[in-house]
Tab-separated table of C-alpha atoms and ligand atoms in Angstrom:
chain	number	residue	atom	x	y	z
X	24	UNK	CA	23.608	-187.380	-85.130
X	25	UNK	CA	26.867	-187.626	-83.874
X	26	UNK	CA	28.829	-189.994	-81.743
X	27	UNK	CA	31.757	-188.714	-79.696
X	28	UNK	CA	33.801	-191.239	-77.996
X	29	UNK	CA	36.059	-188.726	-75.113
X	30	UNK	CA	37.778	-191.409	-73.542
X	31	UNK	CA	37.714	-194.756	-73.653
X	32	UNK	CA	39.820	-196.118	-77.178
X	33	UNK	CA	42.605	-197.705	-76.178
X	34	UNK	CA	42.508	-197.729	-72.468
X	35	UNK	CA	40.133	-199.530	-69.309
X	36	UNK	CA	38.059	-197.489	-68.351
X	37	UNK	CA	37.547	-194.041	-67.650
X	38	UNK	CA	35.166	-194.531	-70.400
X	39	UNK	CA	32.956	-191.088	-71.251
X	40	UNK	CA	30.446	-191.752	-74.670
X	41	UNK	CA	28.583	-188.336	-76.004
X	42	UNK	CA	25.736	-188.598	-78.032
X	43	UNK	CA	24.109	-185.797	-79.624
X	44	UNK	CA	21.406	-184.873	-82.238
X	45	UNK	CA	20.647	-181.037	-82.950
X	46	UNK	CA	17.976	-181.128	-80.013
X	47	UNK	CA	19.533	-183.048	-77.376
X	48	UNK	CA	23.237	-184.190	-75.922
X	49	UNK	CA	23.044	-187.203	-73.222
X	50	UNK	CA	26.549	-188.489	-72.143
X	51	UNK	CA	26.729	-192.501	-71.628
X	52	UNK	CA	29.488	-192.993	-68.425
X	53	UNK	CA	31.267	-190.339	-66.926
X	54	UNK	CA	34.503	-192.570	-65.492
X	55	UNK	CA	36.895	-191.929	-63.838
X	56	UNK	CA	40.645	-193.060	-64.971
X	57	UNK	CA	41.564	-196.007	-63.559
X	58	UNK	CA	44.239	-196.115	-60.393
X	59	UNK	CA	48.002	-197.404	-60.497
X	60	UNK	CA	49.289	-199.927	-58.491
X	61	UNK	CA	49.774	-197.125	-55.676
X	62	UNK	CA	46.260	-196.014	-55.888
X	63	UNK	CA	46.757	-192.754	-57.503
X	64	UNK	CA	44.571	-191.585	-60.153
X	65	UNK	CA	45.612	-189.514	-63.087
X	66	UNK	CA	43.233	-187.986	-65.025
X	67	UNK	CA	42.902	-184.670	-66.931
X	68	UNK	CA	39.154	-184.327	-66.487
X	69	UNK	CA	38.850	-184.879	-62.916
X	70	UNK	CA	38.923	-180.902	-62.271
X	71	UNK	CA	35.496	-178.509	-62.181
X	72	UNK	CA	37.065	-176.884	-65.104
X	73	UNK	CA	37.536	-180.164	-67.569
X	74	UNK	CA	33.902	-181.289	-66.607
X	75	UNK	CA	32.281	-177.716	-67.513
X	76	UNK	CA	33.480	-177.656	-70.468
X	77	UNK	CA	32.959	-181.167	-71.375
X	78	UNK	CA	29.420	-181.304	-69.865
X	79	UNK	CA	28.699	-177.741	-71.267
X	80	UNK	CA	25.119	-178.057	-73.334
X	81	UNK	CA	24.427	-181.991	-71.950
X	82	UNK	CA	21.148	-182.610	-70.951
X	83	UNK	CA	21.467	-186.162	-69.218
X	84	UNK	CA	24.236	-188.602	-67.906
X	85	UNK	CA	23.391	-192.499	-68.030
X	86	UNK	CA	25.784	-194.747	-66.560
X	87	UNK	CA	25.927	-198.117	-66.896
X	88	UNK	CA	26.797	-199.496	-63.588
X	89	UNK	CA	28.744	-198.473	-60.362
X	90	UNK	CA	32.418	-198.959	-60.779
X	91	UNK	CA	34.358	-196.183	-60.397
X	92	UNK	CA	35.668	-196.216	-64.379
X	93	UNK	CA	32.104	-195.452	-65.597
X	94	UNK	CA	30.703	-193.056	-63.014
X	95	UNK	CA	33.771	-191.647	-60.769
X	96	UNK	CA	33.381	-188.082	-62.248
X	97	UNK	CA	29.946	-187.727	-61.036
X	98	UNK	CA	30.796	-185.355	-57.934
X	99	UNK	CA	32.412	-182.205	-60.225
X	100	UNK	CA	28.860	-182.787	-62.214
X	101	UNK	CA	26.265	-179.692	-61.817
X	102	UNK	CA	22.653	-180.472	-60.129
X	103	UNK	CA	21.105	-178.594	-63.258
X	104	UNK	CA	22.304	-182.171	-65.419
X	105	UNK	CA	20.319	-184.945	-64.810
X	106	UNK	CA	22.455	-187.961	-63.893
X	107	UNK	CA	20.606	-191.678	-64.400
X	108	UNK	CA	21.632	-195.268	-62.767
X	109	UNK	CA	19.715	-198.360	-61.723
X	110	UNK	CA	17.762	-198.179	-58.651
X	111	UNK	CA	20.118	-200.888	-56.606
X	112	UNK	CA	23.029	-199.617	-58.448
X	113	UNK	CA	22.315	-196.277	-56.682
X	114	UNK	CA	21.541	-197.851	-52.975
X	115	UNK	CA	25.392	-199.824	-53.554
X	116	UNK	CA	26.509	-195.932	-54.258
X	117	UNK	CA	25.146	-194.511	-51.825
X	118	UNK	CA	26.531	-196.677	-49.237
X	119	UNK	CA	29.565	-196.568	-50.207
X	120	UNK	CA	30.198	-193.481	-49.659
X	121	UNK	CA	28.472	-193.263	-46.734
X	122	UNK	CA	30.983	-195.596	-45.741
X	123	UNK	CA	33.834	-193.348	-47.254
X	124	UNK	CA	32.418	-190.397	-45.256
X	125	UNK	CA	33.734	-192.217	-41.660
X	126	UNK	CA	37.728	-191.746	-43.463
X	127	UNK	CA	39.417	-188.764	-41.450
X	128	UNK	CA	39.392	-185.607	-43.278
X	129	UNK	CA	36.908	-186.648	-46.077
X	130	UNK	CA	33.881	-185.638	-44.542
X	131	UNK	CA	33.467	-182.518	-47.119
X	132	UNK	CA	34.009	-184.747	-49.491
X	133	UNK	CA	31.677	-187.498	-48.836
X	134	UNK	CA	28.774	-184.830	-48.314
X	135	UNK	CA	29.137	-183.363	-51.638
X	136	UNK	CA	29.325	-187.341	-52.921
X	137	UNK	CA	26.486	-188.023	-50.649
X	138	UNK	CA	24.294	-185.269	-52.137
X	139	UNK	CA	24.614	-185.771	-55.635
X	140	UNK	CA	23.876	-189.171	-55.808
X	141	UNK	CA	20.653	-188.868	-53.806
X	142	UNK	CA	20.053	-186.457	-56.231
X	143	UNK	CA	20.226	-188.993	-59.116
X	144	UNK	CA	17.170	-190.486	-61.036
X	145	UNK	CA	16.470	-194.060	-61.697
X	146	UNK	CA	15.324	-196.444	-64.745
X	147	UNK	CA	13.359	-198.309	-64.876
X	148	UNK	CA	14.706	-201.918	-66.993
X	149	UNK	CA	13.167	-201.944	-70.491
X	150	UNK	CA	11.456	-198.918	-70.606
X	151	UNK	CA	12.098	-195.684	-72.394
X	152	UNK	CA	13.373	-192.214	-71.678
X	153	UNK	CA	13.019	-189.747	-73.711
X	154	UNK	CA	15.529	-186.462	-73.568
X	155	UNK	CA	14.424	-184.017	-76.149
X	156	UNK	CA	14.786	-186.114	-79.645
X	157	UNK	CA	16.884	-188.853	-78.300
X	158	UNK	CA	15.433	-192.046	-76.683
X	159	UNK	CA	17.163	-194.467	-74.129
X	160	UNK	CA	16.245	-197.646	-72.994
X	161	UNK	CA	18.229	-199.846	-70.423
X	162	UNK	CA	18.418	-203.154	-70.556
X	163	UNK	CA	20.023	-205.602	-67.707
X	164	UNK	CA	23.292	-207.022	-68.226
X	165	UNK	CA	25.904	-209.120	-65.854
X	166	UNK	CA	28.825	-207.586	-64.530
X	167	UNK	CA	31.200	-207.730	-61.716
X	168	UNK	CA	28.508	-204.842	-60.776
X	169	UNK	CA	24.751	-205.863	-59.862
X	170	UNK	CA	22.041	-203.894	-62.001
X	171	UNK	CA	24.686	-202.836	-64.486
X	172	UNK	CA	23.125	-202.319	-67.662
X	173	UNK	CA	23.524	-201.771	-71.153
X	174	UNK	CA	21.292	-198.946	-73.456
X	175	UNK	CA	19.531	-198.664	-76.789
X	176	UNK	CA	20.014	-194.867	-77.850
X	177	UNK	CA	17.284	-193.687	-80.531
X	178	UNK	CA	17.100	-190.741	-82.698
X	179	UNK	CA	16.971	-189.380	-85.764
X	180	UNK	CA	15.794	-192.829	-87.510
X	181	UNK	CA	19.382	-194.370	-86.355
X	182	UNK	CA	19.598	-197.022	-83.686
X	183	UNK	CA	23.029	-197.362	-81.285
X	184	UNK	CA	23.803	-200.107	-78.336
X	185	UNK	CA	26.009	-199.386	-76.131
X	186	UNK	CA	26.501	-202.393	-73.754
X	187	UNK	CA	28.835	-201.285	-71.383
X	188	UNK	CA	30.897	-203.808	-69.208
X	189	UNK	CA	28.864	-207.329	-69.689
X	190	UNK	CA	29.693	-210.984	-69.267
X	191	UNK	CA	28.256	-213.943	-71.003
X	192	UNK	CA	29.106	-216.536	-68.159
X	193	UNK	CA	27.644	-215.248	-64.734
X	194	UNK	CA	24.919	-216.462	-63.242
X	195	UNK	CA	22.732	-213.697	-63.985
X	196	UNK	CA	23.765	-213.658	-67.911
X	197	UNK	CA	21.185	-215.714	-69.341
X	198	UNK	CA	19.058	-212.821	-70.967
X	199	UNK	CA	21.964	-211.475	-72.650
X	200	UNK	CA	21.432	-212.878	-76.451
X	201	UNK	CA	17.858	-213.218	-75.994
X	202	UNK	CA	17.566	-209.900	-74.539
X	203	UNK	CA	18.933	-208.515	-77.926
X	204	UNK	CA	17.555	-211.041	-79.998
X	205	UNK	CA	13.638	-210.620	-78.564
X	206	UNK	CA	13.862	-207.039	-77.422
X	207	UNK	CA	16.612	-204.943	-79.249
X	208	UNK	CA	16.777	-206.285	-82.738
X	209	UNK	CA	13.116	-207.384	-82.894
X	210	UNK	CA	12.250	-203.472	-83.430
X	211	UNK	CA	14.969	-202.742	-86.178
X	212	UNK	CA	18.303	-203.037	-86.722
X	213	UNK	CA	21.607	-201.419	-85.098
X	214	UNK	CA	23.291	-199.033	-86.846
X	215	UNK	CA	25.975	-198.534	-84.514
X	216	UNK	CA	27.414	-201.081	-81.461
X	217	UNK	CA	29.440	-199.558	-79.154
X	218	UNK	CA	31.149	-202.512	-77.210
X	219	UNK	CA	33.433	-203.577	-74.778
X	220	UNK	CA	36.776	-205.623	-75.238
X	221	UNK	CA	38.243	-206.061	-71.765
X	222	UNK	CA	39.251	-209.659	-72.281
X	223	UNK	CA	41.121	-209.013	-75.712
X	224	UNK	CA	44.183	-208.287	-74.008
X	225	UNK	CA	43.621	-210.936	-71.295
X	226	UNK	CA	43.569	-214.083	-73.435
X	227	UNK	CA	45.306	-216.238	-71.199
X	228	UNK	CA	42.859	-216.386	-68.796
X	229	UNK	CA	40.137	-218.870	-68.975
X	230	UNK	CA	36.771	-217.400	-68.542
X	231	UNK	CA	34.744	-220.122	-66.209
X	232	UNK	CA	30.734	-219.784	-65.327
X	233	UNK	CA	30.237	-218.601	-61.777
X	234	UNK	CA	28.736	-222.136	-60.706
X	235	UNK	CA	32.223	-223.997	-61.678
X	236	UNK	CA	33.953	-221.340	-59.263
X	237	UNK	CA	31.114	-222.334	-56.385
X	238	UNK	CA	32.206	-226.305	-56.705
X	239	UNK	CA	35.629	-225.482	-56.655
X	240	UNK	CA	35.200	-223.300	-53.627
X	241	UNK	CA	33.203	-225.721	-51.880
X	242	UNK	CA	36.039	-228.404	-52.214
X	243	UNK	CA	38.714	-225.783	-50.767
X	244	UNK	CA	35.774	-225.149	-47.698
X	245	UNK	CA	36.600	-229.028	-47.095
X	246	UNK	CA	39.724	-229.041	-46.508
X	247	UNK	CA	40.082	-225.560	-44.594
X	248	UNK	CA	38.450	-224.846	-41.527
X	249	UNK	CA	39.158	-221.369	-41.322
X	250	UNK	CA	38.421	-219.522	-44.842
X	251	UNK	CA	39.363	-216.040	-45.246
X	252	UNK	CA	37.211	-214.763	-48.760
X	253	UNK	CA	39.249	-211.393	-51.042
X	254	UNK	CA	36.906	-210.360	-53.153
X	255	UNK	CA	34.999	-207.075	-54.253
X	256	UNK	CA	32.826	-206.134	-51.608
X	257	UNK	CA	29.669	-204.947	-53.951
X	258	UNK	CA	30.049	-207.854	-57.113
X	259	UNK	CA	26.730	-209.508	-56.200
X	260	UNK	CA	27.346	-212.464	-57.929
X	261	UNK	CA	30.422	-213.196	-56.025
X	262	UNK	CA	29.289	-212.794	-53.119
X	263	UNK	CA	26.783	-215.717	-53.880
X	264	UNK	CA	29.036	-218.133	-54.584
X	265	UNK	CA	30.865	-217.775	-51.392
X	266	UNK	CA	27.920	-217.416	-49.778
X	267	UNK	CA	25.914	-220.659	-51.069
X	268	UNK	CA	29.153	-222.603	-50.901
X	269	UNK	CA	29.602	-221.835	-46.849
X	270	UNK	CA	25.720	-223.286	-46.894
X	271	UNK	CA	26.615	-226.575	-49.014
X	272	UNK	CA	29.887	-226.978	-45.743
X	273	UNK	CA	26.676	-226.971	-43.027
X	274	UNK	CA	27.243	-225.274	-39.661
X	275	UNK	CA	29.932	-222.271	-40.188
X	276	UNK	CA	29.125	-218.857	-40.170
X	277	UNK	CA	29.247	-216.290	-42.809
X	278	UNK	CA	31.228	-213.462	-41.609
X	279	UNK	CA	31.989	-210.180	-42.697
X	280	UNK	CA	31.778	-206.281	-41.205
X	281	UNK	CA	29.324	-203.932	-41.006
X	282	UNK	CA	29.766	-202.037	-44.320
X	283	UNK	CA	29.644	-205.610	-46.413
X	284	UNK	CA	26.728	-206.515	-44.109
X	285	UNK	CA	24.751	-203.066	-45.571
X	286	UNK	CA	25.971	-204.253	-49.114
X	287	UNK	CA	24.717	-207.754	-48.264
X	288	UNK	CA	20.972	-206.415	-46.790
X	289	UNK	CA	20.702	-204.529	-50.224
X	290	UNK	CA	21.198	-207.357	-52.785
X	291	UNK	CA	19.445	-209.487	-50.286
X	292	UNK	CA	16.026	-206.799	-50.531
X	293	UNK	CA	16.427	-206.788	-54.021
X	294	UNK	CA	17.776	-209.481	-56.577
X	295	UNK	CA	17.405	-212.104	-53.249
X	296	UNK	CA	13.486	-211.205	-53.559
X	297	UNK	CA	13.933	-212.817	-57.120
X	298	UNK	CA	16.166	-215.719	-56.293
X	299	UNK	CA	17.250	-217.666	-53.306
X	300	UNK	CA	20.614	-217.191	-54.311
X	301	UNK	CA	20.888	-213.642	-53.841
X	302	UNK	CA	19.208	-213.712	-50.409
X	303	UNK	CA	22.031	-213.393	-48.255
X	304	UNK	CA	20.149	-214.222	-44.806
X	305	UNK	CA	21.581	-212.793	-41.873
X	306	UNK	CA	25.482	-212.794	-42.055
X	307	UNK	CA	27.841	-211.967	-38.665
X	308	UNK	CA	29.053	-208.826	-38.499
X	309	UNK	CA	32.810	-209.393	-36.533
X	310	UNK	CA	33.240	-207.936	-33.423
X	311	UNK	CA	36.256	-209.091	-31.211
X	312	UNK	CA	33.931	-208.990	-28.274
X	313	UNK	CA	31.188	-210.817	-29.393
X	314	UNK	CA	32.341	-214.397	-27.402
X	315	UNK	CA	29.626	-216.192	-28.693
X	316	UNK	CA	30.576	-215.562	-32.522
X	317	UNK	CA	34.635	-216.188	-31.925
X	318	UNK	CA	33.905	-219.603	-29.915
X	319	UNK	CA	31.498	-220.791	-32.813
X	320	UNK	CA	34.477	-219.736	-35.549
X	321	UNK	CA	36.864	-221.279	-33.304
X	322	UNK	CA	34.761	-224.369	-32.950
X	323	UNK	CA	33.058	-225.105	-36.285
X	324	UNK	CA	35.198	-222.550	-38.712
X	325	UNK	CA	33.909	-220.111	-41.082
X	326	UNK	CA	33.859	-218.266	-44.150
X	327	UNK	CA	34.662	-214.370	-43.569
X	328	UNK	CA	35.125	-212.092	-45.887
X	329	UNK	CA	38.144	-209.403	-46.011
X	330	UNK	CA	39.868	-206.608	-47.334
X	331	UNK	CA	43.171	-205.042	-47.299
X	332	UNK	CA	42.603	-202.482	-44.606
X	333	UNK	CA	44.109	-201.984	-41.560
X	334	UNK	CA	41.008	-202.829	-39.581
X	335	UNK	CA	40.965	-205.985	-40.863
X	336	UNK	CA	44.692	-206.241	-40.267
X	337	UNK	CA	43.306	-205.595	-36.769
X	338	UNK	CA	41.110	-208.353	-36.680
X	339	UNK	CA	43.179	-210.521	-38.279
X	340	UNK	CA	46.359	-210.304	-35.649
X	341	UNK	CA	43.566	-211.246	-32.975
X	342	UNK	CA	41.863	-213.976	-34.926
X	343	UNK	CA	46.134	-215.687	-35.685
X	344	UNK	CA	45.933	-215.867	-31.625
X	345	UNK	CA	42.351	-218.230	-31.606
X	346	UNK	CA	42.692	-219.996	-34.568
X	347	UNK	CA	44.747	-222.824	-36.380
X	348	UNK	CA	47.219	-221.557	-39.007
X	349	UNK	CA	47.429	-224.907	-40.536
X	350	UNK	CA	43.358	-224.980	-41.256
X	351	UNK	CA	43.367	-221.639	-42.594
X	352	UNK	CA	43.528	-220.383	-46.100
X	353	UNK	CA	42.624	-217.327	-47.751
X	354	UNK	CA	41.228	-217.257	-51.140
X	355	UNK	CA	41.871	-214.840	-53.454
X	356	UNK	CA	38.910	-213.854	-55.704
X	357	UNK	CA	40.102	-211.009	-57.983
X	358	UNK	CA	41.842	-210.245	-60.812
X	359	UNK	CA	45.433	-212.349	-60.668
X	360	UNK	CA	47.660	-209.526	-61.684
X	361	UNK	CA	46.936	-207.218	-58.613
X	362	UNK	CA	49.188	-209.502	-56.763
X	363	UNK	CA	51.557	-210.229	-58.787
X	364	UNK	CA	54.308	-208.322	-58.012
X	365	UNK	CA	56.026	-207.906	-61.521
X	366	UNK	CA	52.914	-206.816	-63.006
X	367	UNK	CA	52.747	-203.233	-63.644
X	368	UNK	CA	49.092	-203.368	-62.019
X	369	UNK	CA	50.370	-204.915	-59.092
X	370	UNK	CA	48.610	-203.631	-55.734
X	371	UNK	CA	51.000	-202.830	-52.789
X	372	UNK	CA	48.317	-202.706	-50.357
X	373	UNK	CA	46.688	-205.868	-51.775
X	374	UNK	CA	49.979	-208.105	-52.085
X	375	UNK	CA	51.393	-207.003	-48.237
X	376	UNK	CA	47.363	-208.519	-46.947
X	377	UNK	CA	47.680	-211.379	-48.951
X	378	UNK	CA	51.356	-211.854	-47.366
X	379	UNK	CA	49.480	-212.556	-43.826
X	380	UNK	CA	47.922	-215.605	-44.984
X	381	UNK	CA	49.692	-219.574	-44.506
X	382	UNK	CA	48.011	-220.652	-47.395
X	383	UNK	CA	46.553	-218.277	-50.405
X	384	UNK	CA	44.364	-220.088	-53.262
X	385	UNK	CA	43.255	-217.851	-56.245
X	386	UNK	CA	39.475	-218.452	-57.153
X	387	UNK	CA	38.346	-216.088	-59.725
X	388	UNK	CA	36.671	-215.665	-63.514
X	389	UNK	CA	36.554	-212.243	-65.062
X	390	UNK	CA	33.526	-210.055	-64.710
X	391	UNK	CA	33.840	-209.351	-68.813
X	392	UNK	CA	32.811	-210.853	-71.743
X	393	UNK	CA	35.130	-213.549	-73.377
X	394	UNK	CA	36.477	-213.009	-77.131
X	395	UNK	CA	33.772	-215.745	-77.634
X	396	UNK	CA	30.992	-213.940	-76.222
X	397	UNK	CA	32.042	-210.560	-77.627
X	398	UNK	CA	32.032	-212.488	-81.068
X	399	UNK	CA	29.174	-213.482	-80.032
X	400	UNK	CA	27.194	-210.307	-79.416
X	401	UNK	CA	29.100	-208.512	-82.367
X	402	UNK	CA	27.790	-211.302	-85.095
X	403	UNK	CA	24.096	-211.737	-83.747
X	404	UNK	CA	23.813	-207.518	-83.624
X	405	UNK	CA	25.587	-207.113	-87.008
X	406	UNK	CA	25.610	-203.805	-87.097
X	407	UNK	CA	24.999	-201.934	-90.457
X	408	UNK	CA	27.330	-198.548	-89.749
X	409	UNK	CA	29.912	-199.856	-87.199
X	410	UNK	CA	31.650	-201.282	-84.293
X	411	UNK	CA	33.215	-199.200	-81.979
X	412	UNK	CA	35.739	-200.713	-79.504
X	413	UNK	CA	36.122	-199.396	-76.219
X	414	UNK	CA	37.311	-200.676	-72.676
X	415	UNK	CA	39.591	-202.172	-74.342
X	416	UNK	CA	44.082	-202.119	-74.285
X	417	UNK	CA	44.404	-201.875	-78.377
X	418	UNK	CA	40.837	-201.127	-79.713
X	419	UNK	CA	42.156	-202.111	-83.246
X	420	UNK	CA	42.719	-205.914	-81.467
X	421	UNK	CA	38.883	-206.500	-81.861
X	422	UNK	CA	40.175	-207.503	-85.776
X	423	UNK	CA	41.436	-210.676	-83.770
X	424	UNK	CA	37.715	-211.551	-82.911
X	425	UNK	CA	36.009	-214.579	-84.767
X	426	UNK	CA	34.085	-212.267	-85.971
X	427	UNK	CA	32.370	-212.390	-89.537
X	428	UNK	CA	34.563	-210.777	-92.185
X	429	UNK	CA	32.453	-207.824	-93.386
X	430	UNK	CA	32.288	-207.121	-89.563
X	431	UNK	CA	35.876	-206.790	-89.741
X	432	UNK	CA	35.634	-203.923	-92.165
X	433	UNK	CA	33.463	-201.905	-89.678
X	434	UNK	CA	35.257	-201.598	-86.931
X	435	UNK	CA	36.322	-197.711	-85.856
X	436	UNK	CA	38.734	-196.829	-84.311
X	437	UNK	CA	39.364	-193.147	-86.064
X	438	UNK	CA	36.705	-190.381	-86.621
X	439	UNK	CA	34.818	-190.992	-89.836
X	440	UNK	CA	31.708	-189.812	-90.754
X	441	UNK	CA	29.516	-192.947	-91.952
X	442	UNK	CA	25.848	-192.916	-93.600
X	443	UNK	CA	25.050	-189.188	-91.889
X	444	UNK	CA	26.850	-190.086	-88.555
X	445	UNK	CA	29.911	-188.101	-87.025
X	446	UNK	CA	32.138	-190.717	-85.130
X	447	UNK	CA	34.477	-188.335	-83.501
X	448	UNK	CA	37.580	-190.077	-81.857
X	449	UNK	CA	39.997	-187.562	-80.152
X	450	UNK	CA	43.422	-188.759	-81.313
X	451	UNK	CA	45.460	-190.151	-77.603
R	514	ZN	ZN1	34.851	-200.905	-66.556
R	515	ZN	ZN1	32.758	-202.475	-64.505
């Protein structure tokens, strides 16, 4: 067996996993480099040419979840590979970039996107496919991403878990440890984990469960009338807690447009048939004319959610004109350092939006696992082979982890070839 890590050491995301037995190759993620603060993307695989050779002999891609840094390679992939993702995770896609197909010029584009992922298969949670000698099984973790999950890969009498991106404190990550306690370790030990380690280079910011955000959201809804939401349009979980906190303030509508209405009737059809929480009712989709809508914001307030685009720049000039700036706030809930304008991940799109507001209040917790949860997850798998960091700044900071010593001694961050297994890890 052999484990190649192509990207993905030292760097979040663009994270691409091979794993191969003499029989069968499957690829885990095919991401996409992430963007600089100006939005463009460098990346020496996203030509036709990279990904033929890379994807040359593989017989299945599984990606974890829906962000652009695990699957944003998918369109240069061939229909002869078969390409894998949760069942909502592949609705989200696929509206998405039915969205992305209304942008000038990128119609082309969007139809080649378009195709592909209706041409993807699904998983089903917890159960097993097989390619050739190699068996996967998915199991559901928490992310910033709904149905994200993370996969046991079987074969040739070695076991590997590959969790992908995972958090320990959203409101959907109570299966986490018992998921690997009950279901993964139950049937044998891990040879290999392949893990994670967004937070290690983020240690100064404190990792808070979803509900605390809610409570502190709902005591910002009090004192603002008029409450503009930032946040990622398809993190589920997010979503709820601005959502349930606008029902705790009674009588204001939920607002948003007609792309994170289509996001909202999804999660709403799918995890909301499983929990209140996630059923998203019917939110208002804005529309300058509708008078009825605009008198009731004007009247009671609201929650709508925004993003930096110049449609909402759009509505936003009109709303300034039937509104009160001194009841109005916008809260920020994303990651701090796209608007902070020293940071070298700083978002000039994102920090000229957030300069239209009176009042801006940052409301976030990370949609990764803390060093304590990674610790966590490392110590209860205790892997027999190794750990191997990735999604992470400096792999080699996972030695920082209170992690138990002997784990400390497994952790791989150059090739090595351990009990029969090739860890290949292309040097930077
Ligand atoms: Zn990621
Ligand atoms: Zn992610």
């Amino acid at each position: 067996m052999e484990i190649i890590i192509h990207r993905g050491i030292d760097q979040i995301g663009g994270c691409i996993t091979e794993i191969s037995t003499d029989k069968a190759r499957i690829l885990i993620d095919l991401g996409q480099n992430l963007p600089d603060g100006d939005g463009i993307v460098q990346d020496n695989f996203a030509n036709l040419d990279s990904i033929e050779k890379l994807t040359n002999g593989i017989d299945a891609i599984f990606y974890t979840h829906y962000h652009g840094d695990h699957i944003g390679l998918f369109p240069l992939i061939k229909d002869t590979i078969s390409q894998y993702i949760g069942s909502v995770a592949k609705r989200v896609l696929l509206c998405k970039h039915e969205r992305l197909s209304y942008i000038p010029g990128r119609k082309e584009i969007s139809l080649n996107e378009i195709s592909k992922i209706e041409r993807m298969l699904s998983f089903v949670p917890n159960q097993v496919i097989e390619i050739g000698d190699i068996k996967i099984t998915p199991y559901f973790v928490s992310h910033s991403a709904y149905d994200a999950y993370m996969f046991l890969i079987e074969a040739n009498g070695k076991r590997i878990l590959h969790t992908g991106d995972f958090r320990g404190h959203g409101y959907l990550s109570k299966g986490l440890l018992p998921t690997i306690e009950k279901h993964i370790l139950k049937r044998g030990k891990i040879d290999f984990l392949i893990t994670e380690g967004t937070m290690l280079s983020r240690l100064d910011e404190r990792v808070r469960h979803e509900n605390e955000l809610k409570r502190e959201v709902v005591e910002l809804m009090k004192q603002y009338k008029n409450v503009f939401v930032m946040c990622s349009s398809t993190d589920m979980e997010r979503l709820a807690t601005f959502h349930a906190a606008n029902k705790e303030v009674a009588g204001r509508p939920f607002v948003c447009d007609d792309f994170q209405k289509n996001v909202l009737e999804i999660f709403s059809d799918t995890a909301g048939k499983m929990s209140r929480l996630f059923d998203f009712g019917e939110p208002y989709s804005f529309r300058k004319e509708n008078f009825k809508l605009v008198n009731w914001m004007q009247d009671k307030g609201f929650c709508m959610l925004v993003r930096a685009t110049n449609k909402f720049d759009d509505y936003l000039t009109f709303l300034e004109t039937q509104i009160d700036k001194s009841e109005t706030v916008l809260i920020y809930s994303m990651w701090k350092e796209y608007i902070n304008p020293t940071s070298k991940h700083a978002k000039k799109v994102y920090l000229d939006f957030v300069a239209k507001f009176p009042v801006v209040k940052k409301i976030h917790t990370s949609g990764h696992a803390s060093a304590e949860c990674l610790a966590e997850v490392c110590n209860l798998v205790n892997p027999t082979s190794g750990i191997i960091p990735i999604h992470s700044e400096h792999s080699a900071d996972y030695q920082k982890l209170p992690i138990n010593e002997d784990l400390k001694l497994k952790i791989i961050t150059t090739s090595k070839i351990l009990n029969g297994v090739i860890v290949e890890i292309p040097i930077k």
